[in-house]
C-alpha cells in the first residue's frame, strides 16, 4: 500500500480546508524578511557554487554504496520560499512544532539546517550529510552560526526568544536514528523511489511534520496537508507539507468511518 487510505486521509485533513496558497500578511512578511537578512549574513561566505563544486568533485572521485549519482545531486533551498512554507504550517495549519528536533536529511552545506534554526523554535536543528566535502562546509557554517547568531538574536529578541543549537552528522541518513524528529526536511527532488520508500517506513512520533520536494513521503502514516510550488536554487519545485499520524489515530478514525463515512462536500465541524 503506497499511502494512507483515501477516506481516512480525507477525514484527517478536513480540518485543514485549502483553496489558495497562504498569503503572508504584512507583519509576517516583514518578520520573514528580517529573518532572511540574518540568514544571508550568516551564509554569505558560502555561495551555492561552493556546494556544487564540492559535491561534483567528491561524486567524481568516489563510489557510494546504495546511492546512485543522481540521488547525491546538489541543490539549495531558497530561504524566503522555505520560510513561506514554515509560516504556512504555523499560521494556516497551526501545527508547527514548538520544540523538539529538526532534521535535514541530506543537508549539503547546512543551509537548510540554519534555515530551520531561524524559522522554528526547535531545541536542536540537525543535518545528516553523506558527502565529506559538503559536511566539512557545514561545519564551517556552524562555526559562523555559533559565533555570530547569539548577538543577532539579542538584537532581534522578538523573533528569537529562544535559539536552536545546530549539529551536523557525516553519515548516510539511513544509518542514523532520527526517530525523535518533530520535523523532517528532505530536499528530495533527486531522491529515487527506493529512498523515498525507506524514509516513509521510519516510525516517527505522532504529529511530526515533514517537508519534501517533488515527491511525497509515502507510507500509511503520512498525510499530505498541502502542495505548493516554490522557487529554489535549481528552479521551481513542488513542496509537499505532510503530517505523520500514528497508528492509534488511524485505527480510531477507521472505526469512526465504519459508523459515518466521509461525505464529499460535508460541512466541517
Short mmCIF file of C-alpha atoms in Angstrom, two decimals:
data_model
loop_
_atom_site.label_atom_id
_atom_site.label_comp_id
_atom_site.label_asym_id
_atom_site.label_seq_id
_atom_site.Cartn_x
_atom_site.Cartn_y
_atom_site.Cartn_z
CA UNK A 1 0.00 0.00 0.00
CA UNK A 2 1.59 3.28 -1.19
CA UNK A 3 -0.15 5.65 1.18
CA UNK A 4 -2.80 6.22 3.78
CA UNK A 5 -6.36 5.14 2.89
CA UNK A 6 -8.07 7.97 0.99
CA UNK A 7 -11.16 8.00 3.24
CA UNK A 8 -9.00 8.22 6.36
CA UNK A 9 -6.80 10.90 4.80
CA UNK A 10 -9.87 12.95 3.90
CA UNK A 11 -11.18 12.72 7.45
CA UNK A 12 -7.84 13.67 8.96
CA UNK A 13 -7.29 16.66 6.67
CA UNK A 14 -10.81 18.10 6.55
CA UNK A 15 -9.92 20.38 9.46
CA UNK A 16 -7.45 21.99 7.03
CA UNK A 17 -9.54 23.21 4.07
CA UNK A 18 -7.12 24.60 1.46
CA UNK A 19 -8.28 26.58 -1.56
CA UNK A 20 -5.45 29.01 -2.30
CA UNK A 21 -1.79 29.29 -1.23
CA UNK A 22 -1.36 31.00 2.12
CA UNK A 23 -0.58 34.70 1.65
CA UNK A 24 1.54 36.20 4.42
CA UNK A 25 0.05 39.39 5.88
CA UNK A 26 2.43 42.33 6.00
CA UNK A 27 3.62 41.80 9.58
CA UNK A 28 4.55 38.19 8.83
CA UNK A 29 6.22 39.23 5.57
CA UNK A 30 8.25 41.82 7.47
CA UNK A 31 9.39 39.30 10.08
CA UNK A 32 10.33 36.78 7.37
CA UNK A 33 12.38 39.44 5.58
CA UNK A 34 14.21 40.23 8.82
CA UNK A 35 14.98 36.54 9.34
CA UNK A 36 16.24 36.39 5.76
CA UNK A 37 18.61 39.29 6.36
CA UNK A 38 20.17 37.40 9.27
CA UNK A 39 20.32 34.18 7.25
CA UNK A 40 22.12 35.91 4.38
CA UNK A 41 24.66 37.43 6.78
CA UNK A 42 25.37 34.00 8.26
CA UNK A 43 25.87 32.18 4.94
CA UNK A 44 27.30 34.95 2.74
CA UNK A 45 30.75 33.33 2.63
CA UNK A 46 29.29 30.09 1.24
CA UNK A 47 27.57 30.69 -2.13
CA UNK A 48 25.77 27.86 -3.91
CA UNK A 49 28.76 27.44 -6.27
CA UNK A 50 30.90 26.26 -3.33
CA UNK A 51 28.50 23.43 -2.54
CA UNK A 52 28.06 22.43 -6.18
CA UNK A 53 31.81 22.18 -6.71
CA UNK A 54 32.40 20.18 -3.52
CA UNK A 55 29.59 17.79 -4.44
CA UNK A 56 30.76 17.35 -8.04
CA UNK A 57 34.36 16.71 -7.04
CA UNK A 58 33.56 14.05 -4.45
CA UNK A 59 31.00 12.27 -6.61
CA UNK A 60 33.58 12.01 -9.39
CA UNK A 61 36.21 10.60 -7.04
CA UNK A 62 34.18 8.10 -5.01
CA UNK A 63 31.58 5.37 -5.30
CA UNK A 64 28.86 5.31 -2.67
CA UNK A 65 27.08 2.15 -1.55
CA UNK A 66 23.30 2.15 -2.15
CA UNK A 67 23.37 5.68 -3.61
CA UNK A 68 23.19 6.44 -7.32
CA UNK A 69 24.90 9.57 -8.61
CA UNK A 70 21.53 11.27 -9.16
CA UNK A 71 20.45 10.88 -5.52
CA UNK A 72 23.52 12.90 -4.49
CA UNK A 73 22.84 15.79 -6.89
CA UNK A 74 23.35 19.11 -5.10
CA UNK A 75 20.75 21.86 -4.75
CA UNK A 76 19.97 24.54 -2.17
CA UNK A 77 16.76 25.85 -0.67
CA UNK A 78 15.67 29.44 -1.11
CA UNK A 79 15.22 30.94 2.36
CA UNK A 80 12.20 33.08 1.53
CA UNK A 81 10.48 30.17 -0.20
CA UNK A 82 11.07 27.73 2.64
CA UNK A 83 10.15 30.47 5.09
CA UNK A 84 6.78 30.88 3.42
CA UNK A 85 6.24 27.14 3.88
CA UNK A 86 7.09 27.40 7.59
CA UNK A 87 4.69 30.34 8.00
CA UNK A 88 2.00 28.31 6.20
CA UNK A 89 2.47 25.42 8.62
CA UNK A 90 2.39 27.75 11.62
CA UNK A 91 -0.45 30.08 10.70
CA UNK A 92 -2.69 28.08 8.35
CA UNK A 93 -2.34 24.59 9.81
CA UNK A 94 -1.43 25.60 13.39
CA UNK A 95 0.90 22.61 13.75
CA UNK A 96 4.47 23.92 13.62
CA UNK A 97 6.28 22.11 16.45
CA UNK A 98 7.19 24.44 19.31
CA UNK A 99 10.29 22.50 20.31
CA UNK A 100 11.87 19.13 19.58
CA UNK A 101 14.37 18.28 16.87
CA UNK A 102 14.52 19.42 13.24
CA UNK A 103 16.31 17.08 10.82
CA UNK A 104 17.55 17.85 7.31
CA UNK A 105 18.04 14.52 5.53
CA UNK A 106 20.90 15.09 3.12
CA UNK A 107 21.85 18.50 4.50
CA UNK A 108 24.51 19.54 1.99
CA UNK A 109 26.42 22.59 3.17
CA UNK A 110 23.99 23.02 6.07
CA UNK A 111 21.95 25.98 4.90
CA UNK A 112 18.68 24.09 5.33
CA UNK A 113 19.61 23.40 8.96
CA UNK A 114 20.38 27.08 9.55
CA UNK A 115 17.04 27.93 7.93
CA UNK A 116 15.29 25.50 10.26
CA UNK A 117 17.00 27.06 13.27
CA UNK A 118 15.95 30.56 12.20
CA UNK A 119 12.37 29.71 11.19
CA UNK A 120 11.34 27.38 14.00
CA UNK A 121 11.68 27.15 17.76
CA UNK A 122 13.40 23.78 17.82
CA UNK A 123 15.65 22.73 20.67
CA UNK A 124 18.12 21.35 18.14
CA UNK A 125 18.46 21.54 14.36
CA UNK A 126 20.43 18.65 12.87
CA UNK A 127 21.73 17.87 9.43
CA UNK A 128 22.85 14.49 8.14
CA UNK A 129 25.11 14.53 5.07
CA UNK A 130 26.92 11.67 3.36
CA UNK A 131 29.48 13.64 1.31
CA UNK A 132 32.52 14.60 3.38
CA UNK A 133 33.20 17.76 1.39
CA UNK A 134 29.71 19.14 1.96
CA UNK A 135 29.80 18.10 5.61
CA UNK A 136 33.10 19.98 6.06
CA UNK A 137 31.49 23.15 4.69
CA UNK A 138 28.51 22.71 7.03
CA UNK A 139 30.90 22.54 9.97
CA UNK A 140 32.33 25.89 8.86
CA UNK A 141 28.83 27.35 8.66
CA UNK A 142 28.16 26.02 12.17
CA UNK A 143 31.20 27.95 13.45
CA UNK A 144 29.83 31.15 11.88
CA UNK A 145 26.39 30.47 13.40
CA UNK A 146 27.75 29.70 16.87
CA UNK A 147 29.98 32.77 16.88
CA UNK A 148 27.57 35.31 15.40
CA UNK A 149 23.99 34.27 16.00
CA UNK A 150 23.87 34.99 19.77
CA UNK A 151 24.46 38.70 19.10
CA UNK A 152 21.99 38.70 16.22
CA UNK A 153 19.42 37.02 18.46
CA UNK A 154 19.91 39.69 21.14
CA UNK A 155 19.26 42.36 18.52
CA UNK A 156 16.02 40.63 17.50
CA UNK A 157 14.51 39.25 20.69
CA UNK A 158 11.01 39.46 19.23
CA UNK A 159 12.00 36.99 16.50
CA UNK A 160 14.01 34.59 18.64
CA UNK A 161 13.07 34.43 22.32
CA UNK A 162 14.99 31.13 22.33
CA UNK A 163 17.65 29.77 20.00
CA UNK A 164 18.27 26.36 18.49
CA UNK A 165 21.57 24.56 18.76
CA UNK A 166 22.96 23.30 15.45
CA UNK A 167 24.58 19.92 14.81
CA UNK A 168 25.87 18.13 11.72
CA UNK A 169 26.49 14.43 11.20
CA UNK A 170 28.65 12.96 8.42
CA UNK A 171 26.80 9.75 7.55
CA UNK A 172 24.21 8.02 5.40
CA UNK A 173 20.95 9.20 6.96
CA UNK A 174 19.60 5.66 6.88
CA UNK A 175 22.37 4.72 9.33
CA UNK A 176 21.39 7.42 11.83
CA UNK A 177 18.47 7.25 14.26
CA UNK A 178 16.23 10.26 13.59
CA UNK A 179 13.06 8.74 15.03
CA UNK A 180 13.00 11.52 17.67
CA UNK A 181 12.24 14.11 14.97
CA UNK A 182 9.46 16.63 15.42
CA UNK A 183 10.12 17.96 11.90
CA UNK A 184 11.94 16.39 8.95
CA UNK A 185 13.04 18.14 5.78
CA UNK A 186 14.08 16.27 2.62
CA UNK A 187 15.32 18.12 -0.45
CA UNK A 188 14.13 15.06 -2.32
CA UNK A 189 13.82 16.14 -5.95
CA UNK A 190 16.62 13.76 -6.95
CA UNK A 191 15.86 11.03 -4.40
CA UNK A 192 14.83 7.80 -6.08
CA UNK A 193 11.73 5.72 -5.32
CA UNK A 194 13.61 3.35 -3.03
CA UNK A 195 14.96 6.19 -0.88
CA UNK A 196 11.52 7.75 -0.50
CA UNK A 197 10.04 4.38 0.43
CA UNK A 198 12.67 3.91 3.15
CA UNK A 199 12.06 7.41 4.54
CA UNK A 200 8.33 6.67 4.69
CA UNK A 201 8.91 3.46 6.62
CA UNK A 202 10.66 5.16 9.57
CA UNK A 203 8.39 5.17 12.62
CA UNK A 204 8.07 8.70 14.00
CA UNK A 205 6.19 10.50 16.73
CA UNK A 206 2.55 11.44 16.21
CA UNK A 207 2.27 14.93 14.73
CA UNK A 208 5.76 15.05 13.21
CA UNK A 209 5.82 17.44 10.25
CA UNK A 210 7.58 16.58 7.00
CA UNK A 211 8.56 18.73 4.04
CA UNK A 212 9.64 17.05 0.81
CA UNK A 213 10.27 18.29 -2.72
CA UNK A 214 8.76 16.90 -5.94
CA UNK A 215 7.81 13.59 -4.29
CA UNK A 216 5.58 12.92 -1.30
CA UNK A 217 6.81 10.84 1.62
CA UNK A 218 4.99 7.54 1.04
CA UNK A 219 3.57 5.27 3.69
CA UNK A 220 0.40 4.57 5.62
CA UNK A 221 1.09 7.23 8.26
CA UNK A 222 1.85 10.30 6.15
CA UNK A 223 -0.95 12.76 5.33
CA UNK A 224 -0.45 15.48 2.70
CA UNK A 225 -1.77 18.78 4.03
CA UNK A 226 -0.86 20.89 1.03
CA UNK A 227 1.40 21.11 -2.02
CA UNK A 228 2.91 24.44 -3.06
CA UNK A 229 5.17 25.46 -5.93
CA UNK A 230 8.24 27.41 -4.75
CA UNK A 231 11.45 28.65 -6.34
CA UNK A 232 14.74 27.03 -5.29
CA UNK A 233 18.34 27.31 -6.50
CA UNK A 234 17.67 24.95 -9.44
CA UNK A 235 14.26 26.34 -10.42
CA UNK A 236 10.65 25.79 -9.38
CA UNK A 237 9.86 22.82 -7.14
CA UNK A 238 6.66 21.36 -5.76
CA UNK A 239 6.87 21.40 -1.97
CA UNK A 240 4.74 18.91 -0.04
CA UNK A 241 3.69 19.68 3.53
CA UNK A 242 2.89 16.46 5.35
CA UNK A 243 1.95 15.32 8.85
CA UNK A 244 2.67 11.97 10.49
CA UNK A 245 -0.36 10.29 12.07
CA UNK A 246 0.37 7.43 14.43
CA UNK A 247 -1.29 4.03 14.08
CA UNK A 248 -3.59 4.64 17.06
CA UNK A 249 -5.14 7.72 15.43
CA UNK A 250 -5.54 5.98 12.09
CA UNK A 251 -7.25 2.97 13.71
CA UNK A 252 -9.55 5.27 15.70
CA UNK A 253 -10.55 7.13 12.54
CA UNK A 254 -11.09 3.85 10.67
CA UNK A 255 -13.53 2.74 13.37
CA UNK A 256 -15.40 6.06 13.21
CA UNK A 257 -15.64 5.83 9.43
CA UNK A 258 -17.38 2.46 9.72
CA UNK A 259 -20.16 4.32 11.51
CA UNK A 260 -20.08 7.52 9.45
CA UNK A 261 -18.14 7.57 6.16
CA UNK A 262 -16.76 10.85 4.85
CA UNK A 263 -19.25 12.52 2.53
CA UNK A 264 -17.87 14.75 -0.19
CA UNK A 265 -18.51 18.45 0.48
CA UNK A 266 -19.67 17.62 4.01
CA UNK A 267 -19.64 20.67 6.29
CA UNK A 268 -16.59 20.81 8.53
CA UNK A 269 -17.19 20.85 12.21
#
